[in-house]
XYZ file of N, CA, C and O in Angstrom:
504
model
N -69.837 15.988 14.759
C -68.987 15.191 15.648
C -67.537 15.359 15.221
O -67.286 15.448 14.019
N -66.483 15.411 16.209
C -65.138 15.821 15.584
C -64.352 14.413 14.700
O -64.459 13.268 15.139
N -63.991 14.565 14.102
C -63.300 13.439 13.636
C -62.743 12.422 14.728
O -62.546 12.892 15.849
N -62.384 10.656 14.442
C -62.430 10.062 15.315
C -60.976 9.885 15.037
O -60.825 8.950 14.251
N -59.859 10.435 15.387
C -58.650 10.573 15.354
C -57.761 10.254 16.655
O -58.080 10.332 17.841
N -56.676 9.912 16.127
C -55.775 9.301 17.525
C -55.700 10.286 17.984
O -56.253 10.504 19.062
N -54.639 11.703 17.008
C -54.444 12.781 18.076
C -54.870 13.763 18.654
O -54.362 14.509 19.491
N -56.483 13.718 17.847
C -57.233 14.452 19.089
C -57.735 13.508 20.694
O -58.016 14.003 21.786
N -57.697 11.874 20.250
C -57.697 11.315 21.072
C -56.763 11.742 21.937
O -57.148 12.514 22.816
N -55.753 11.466 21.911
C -54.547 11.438 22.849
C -54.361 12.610 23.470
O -53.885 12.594 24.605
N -54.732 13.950 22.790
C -54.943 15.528 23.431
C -56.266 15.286 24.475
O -56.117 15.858 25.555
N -57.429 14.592 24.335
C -58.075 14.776 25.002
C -57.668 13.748 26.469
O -57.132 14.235 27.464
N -57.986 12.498 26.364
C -56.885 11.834 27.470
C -55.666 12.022 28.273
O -55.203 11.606 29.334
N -55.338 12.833 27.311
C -53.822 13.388 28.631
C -54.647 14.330 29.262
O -54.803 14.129 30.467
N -55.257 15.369 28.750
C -55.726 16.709 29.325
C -56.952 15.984 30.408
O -57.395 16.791 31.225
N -57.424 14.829 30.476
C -58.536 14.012 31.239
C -57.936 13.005 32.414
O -58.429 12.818 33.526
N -56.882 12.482 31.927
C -56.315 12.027 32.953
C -55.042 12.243 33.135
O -54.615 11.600 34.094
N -54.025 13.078 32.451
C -53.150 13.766 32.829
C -52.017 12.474 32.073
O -52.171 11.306 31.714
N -50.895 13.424 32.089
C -49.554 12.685 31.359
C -49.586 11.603 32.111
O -50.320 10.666 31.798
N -48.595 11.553 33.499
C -48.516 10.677 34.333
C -48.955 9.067 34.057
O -48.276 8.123 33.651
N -50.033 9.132 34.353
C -50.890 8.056 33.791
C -51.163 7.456 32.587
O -51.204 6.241 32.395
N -51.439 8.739 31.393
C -51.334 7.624 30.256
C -49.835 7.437 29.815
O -49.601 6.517 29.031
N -48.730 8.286 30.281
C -47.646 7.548 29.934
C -47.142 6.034 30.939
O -46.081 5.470 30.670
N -47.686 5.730 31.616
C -47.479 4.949 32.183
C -48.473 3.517 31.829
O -48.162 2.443 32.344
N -49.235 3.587 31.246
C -50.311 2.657 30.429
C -49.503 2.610 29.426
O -48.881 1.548 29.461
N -49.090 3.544 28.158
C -48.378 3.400 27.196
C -47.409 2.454 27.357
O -47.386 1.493 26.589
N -46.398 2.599 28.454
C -45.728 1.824 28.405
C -46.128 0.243 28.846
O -45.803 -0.705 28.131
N -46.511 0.156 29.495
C -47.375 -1.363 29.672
C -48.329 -2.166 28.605
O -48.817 -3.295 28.641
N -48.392 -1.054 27.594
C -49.189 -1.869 25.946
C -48.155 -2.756 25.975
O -47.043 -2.466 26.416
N -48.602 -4.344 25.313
C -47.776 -5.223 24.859
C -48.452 -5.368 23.160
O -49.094 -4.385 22.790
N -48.367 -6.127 22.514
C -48.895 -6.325 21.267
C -50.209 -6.730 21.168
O -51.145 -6.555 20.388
N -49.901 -7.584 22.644
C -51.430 -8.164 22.573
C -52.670 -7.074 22.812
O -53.628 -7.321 22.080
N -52.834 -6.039 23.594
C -53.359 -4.528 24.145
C -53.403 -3.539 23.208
O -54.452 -2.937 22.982
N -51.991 -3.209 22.413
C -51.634 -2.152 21.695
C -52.947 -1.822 20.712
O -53.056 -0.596 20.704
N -53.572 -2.185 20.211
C -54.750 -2.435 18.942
C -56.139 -1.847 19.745
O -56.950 -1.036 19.298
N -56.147 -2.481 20.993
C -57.755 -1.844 21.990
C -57.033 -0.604 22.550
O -57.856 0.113 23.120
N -56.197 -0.264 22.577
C -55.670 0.927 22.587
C -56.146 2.326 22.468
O -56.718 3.298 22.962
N -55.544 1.789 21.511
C -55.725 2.733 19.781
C -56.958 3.060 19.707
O -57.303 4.235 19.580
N -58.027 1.788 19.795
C -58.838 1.756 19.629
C -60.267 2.941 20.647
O -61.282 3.452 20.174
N -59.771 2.997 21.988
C -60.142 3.444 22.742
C -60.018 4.804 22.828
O -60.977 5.551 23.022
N -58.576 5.260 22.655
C -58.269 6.528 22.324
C -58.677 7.369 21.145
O -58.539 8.560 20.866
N -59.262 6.267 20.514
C -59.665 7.304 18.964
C -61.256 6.837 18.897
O -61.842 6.889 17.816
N -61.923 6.383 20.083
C -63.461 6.433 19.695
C -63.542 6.978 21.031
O -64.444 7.815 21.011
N -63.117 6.914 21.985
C -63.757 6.892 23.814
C -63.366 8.216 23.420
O -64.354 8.822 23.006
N -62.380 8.866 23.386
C -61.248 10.044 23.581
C -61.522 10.625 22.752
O -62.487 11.381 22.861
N -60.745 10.532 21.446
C -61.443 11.221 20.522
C -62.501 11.281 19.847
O -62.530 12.210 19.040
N -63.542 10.505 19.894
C -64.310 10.897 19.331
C -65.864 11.570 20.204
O -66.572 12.480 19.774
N -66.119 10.572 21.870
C -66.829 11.273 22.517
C -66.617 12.238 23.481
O -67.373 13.173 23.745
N -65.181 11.877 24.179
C -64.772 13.058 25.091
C -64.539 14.525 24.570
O -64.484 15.579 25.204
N -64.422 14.277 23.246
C -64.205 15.434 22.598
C -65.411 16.046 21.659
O -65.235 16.802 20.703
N -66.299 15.700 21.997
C -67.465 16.340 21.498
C -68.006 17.752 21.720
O -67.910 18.209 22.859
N -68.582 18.519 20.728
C -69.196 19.760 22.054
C -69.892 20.268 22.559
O -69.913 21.466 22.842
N -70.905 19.154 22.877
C -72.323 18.782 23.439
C -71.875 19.563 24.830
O -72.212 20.707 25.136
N -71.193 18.839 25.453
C -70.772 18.678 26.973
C -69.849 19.073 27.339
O -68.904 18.629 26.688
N -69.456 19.992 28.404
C -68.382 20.057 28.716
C -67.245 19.207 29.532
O -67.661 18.488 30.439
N -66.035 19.235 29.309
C -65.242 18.406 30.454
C -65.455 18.366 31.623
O -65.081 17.295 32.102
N -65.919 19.083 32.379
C -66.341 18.594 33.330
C -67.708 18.015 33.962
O -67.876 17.263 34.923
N -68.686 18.669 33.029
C -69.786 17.763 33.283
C -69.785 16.300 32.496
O -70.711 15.521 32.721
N -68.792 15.964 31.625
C -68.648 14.660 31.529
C -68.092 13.467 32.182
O -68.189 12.241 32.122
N -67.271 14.665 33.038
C -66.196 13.582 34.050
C -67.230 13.496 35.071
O -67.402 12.315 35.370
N -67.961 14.261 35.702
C -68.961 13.872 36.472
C -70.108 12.696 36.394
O -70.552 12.033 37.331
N -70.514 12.622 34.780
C -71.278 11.911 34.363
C -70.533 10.894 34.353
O -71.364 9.989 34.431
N -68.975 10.145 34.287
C -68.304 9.676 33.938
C -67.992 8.786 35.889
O -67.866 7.655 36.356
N -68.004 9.873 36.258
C -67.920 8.756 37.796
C -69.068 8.361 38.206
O -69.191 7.181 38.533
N -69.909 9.041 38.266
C -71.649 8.535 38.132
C -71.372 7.239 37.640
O -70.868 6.502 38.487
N -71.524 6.815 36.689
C -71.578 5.662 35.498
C -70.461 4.755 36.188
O -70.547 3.528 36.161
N -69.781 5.189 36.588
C -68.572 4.014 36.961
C -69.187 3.539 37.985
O -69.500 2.354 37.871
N -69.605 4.295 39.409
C -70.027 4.136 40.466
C -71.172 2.875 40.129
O -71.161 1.658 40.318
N -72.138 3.820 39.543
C -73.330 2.924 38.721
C -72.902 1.325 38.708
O -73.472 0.399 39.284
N -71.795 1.289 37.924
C -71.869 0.104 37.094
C -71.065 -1.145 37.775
O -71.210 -2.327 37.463
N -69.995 -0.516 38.988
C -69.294 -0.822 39.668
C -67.919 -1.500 39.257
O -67.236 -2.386 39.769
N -67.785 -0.646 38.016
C -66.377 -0.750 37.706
C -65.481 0.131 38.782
O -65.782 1.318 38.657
N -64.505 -0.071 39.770
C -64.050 -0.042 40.686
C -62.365 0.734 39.998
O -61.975 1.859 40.308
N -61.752 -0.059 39.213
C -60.663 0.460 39.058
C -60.594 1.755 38.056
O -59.931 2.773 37.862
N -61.674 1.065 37.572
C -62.138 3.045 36.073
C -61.916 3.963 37.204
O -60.960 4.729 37.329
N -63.010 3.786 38.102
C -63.478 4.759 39.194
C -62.499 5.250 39.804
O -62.301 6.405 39.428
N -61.884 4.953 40.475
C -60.823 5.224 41.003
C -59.599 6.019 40.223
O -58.824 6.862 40.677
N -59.669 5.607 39.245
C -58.597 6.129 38.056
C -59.271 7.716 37.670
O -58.509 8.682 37.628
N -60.589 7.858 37.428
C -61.313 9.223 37.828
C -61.435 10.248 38.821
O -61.461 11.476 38.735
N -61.504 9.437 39.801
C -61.650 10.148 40.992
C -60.324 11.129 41.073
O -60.270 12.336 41.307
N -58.838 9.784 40.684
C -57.809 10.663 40.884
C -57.829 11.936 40.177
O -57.743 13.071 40.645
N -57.969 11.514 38.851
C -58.052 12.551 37.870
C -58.791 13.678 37.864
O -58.373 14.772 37.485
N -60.331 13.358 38.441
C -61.173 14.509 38.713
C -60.227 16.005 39.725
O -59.999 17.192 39.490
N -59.818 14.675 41.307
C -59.561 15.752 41.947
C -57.806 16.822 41.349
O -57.262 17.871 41.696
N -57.603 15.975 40.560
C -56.319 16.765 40.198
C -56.402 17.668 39.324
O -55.610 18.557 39.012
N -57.940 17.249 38.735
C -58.195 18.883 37.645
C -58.933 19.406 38.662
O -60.005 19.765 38.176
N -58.900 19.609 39.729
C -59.465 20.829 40.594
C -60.910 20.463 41.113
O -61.405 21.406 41.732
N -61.827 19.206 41.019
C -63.030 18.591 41.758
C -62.626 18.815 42.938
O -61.488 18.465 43.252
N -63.555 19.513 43.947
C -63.813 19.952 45.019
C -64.318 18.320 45.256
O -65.018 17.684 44.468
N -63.832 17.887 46.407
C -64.163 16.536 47.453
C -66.142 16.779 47.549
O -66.985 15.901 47.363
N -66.394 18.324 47.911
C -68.146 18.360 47.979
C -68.526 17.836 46.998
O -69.425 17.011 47.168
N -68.084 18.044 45.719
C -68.766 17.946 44.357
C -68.997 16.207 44.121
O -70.007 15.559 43.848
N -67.979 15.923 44.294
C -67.793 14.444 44.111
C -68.774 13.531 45.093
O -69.282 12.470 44.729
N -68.923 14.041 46.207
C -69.770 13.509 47.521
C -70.847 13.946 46.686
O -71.208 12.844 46.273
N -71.632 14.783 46.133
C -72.903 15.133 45.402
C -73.016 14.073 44.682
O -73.828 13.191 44.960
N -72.137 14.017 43.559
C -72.559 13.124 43.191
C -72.740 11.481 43.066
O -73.366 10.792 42.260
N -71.920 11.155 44.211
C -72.159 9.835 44.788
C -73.569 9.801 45.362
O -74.321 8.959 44.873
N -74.136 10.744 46.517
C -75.030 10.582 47.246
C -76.338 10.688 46.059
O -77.454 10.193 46.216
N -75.948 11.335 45.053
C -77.440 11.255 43.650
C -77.348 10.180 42.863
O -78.365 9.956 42.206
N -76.141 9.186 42.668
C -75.685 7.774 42.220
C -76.761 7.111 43.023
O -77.743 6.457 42.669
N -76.259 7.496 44.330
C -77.006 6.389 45.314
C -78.550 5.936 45.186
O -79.068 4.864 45.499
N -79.160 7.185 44.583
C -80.551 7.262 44.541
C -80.918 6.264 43.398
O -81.945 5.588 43.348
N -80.293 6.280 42.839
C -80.925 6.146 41.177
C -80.074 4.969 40.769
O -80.427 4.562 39.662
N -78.868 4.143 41.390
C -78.180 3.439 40.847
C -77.990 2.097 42.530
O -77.811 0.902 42.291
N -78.065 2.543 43.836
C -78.251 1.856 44.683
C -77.595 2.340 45.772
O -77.006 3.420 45.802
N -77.689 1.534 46.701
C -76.904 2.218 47.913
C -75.540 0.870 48.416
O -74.819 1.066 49.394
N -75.434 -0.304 47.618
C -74.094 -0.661 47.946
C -73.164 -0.068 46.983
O -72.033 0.303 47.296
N -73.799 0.039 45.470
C -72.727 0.449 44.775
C -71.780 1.616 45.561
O -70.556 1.598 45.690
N -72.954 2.866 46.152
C -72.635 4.101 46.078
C -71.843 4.056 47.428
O -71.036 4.929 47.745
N -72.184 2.816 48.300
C -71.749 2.858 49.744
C -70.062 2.277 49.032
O -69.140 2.580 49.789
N -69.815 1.865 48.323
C -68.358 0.775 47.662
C -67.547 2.282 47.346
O -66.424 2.575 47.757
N -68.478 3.169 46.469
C -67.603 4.553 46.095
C -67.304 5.362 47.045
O -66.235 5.948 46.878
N -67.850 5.593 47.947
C -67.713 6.299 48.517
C -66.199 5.828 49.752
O -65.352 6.522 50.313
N -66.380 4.871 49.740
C -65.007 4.031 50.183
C -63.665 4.387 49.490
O -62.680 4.883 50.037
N -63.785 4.091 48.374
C -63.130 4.087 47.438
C -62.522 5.382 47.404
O -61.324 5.589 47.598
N -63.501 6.356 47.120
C -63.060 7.983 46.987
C -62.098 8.123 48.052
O -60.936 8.529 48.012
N -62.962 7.615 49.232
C -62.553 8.131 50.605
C -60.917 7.909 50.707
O -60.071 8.763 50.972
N -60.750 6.677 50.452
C -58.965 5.917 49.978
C -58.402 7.160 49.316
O -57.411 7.712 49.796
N -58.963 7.584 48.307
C -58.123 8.381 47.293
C -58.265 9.632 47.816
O -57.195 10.064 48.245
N -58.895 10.137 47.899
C -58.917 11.253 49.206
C -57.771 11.507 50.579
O -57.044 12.479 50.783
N -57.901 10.513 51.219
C -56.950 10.076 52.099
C -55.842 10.004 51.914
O -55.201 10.692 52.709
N -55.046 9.278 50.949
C -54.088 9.521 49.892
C -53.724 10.773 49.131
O -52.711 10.961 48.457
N -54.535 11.436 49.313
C -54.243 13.019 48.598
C -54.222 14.120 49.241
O -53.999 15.263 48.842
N -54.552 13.581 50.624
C -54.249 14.966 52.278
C -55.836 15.296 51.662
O -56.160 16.409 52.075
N -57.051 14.616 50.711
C -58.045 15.837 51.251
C -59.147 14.945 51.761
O -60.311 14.841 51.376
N -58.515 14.349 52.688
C -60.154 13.624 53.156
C -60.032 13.877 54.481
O -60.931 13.555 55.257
């Protein structure tokens, strides 16, 4: 397992959800946040996103799956963007909502698919 380090954290998170975004979280840490942070970036980031079981992209897949799943809504969305900006084809993403659906339900997957659809729409590809 790679070491559970900030700055492989932080290499893997930018390269996952792009500068943009985590500089824009960065700046919104207050003192009270700053600590789950850290924290996130050097176990979520660095230590499982960066594993080399899996590749990046079959994790980000597994990764909206699970959101969809669980119906965390704003993760999801925060993926979706990210997926399609590292190059997720809109089909791919519809795959795997419609195999969510099976195995995780059909409001969750009917909520994502909304959701995508927004961010899609928002991005000229829906």
């Amino acid at each position: 397992m790679p070491e559970n380090d900030t700055s492989t954290g932080e290499r893997t998170r930018r390269a996952v959800l792009g500068d943009a975004h985590v500089d824009r979280t960065e700046v919104a840490r207050t003192d009270f946040d700053r600590d789950f942070g850290a924290f996130i970036t050097e176990y979520a980031w660095g230590g499982v996103w960066s594993r080399p079981g899996l590749d990046r992209h079959t994790r980000r897949l597994l990764t909206l799956a699970i959101l969809c799943a669980q119906g965390n809504e704003e993760e999801f969305v925060m993926h979706v963007k990210a997926a399609l900006a590292d190059g997720v084809p809109p089909e791919e993403l519809k795959e795997v909502l419609l195999h969510t659906a099976v195995y995780a339900g059909l409001p969750r997957a009917n909520r994502a698919f909304a959701l995508a659809r927004e961010v899609l729409d928002a991005a000229g590809e829906g």
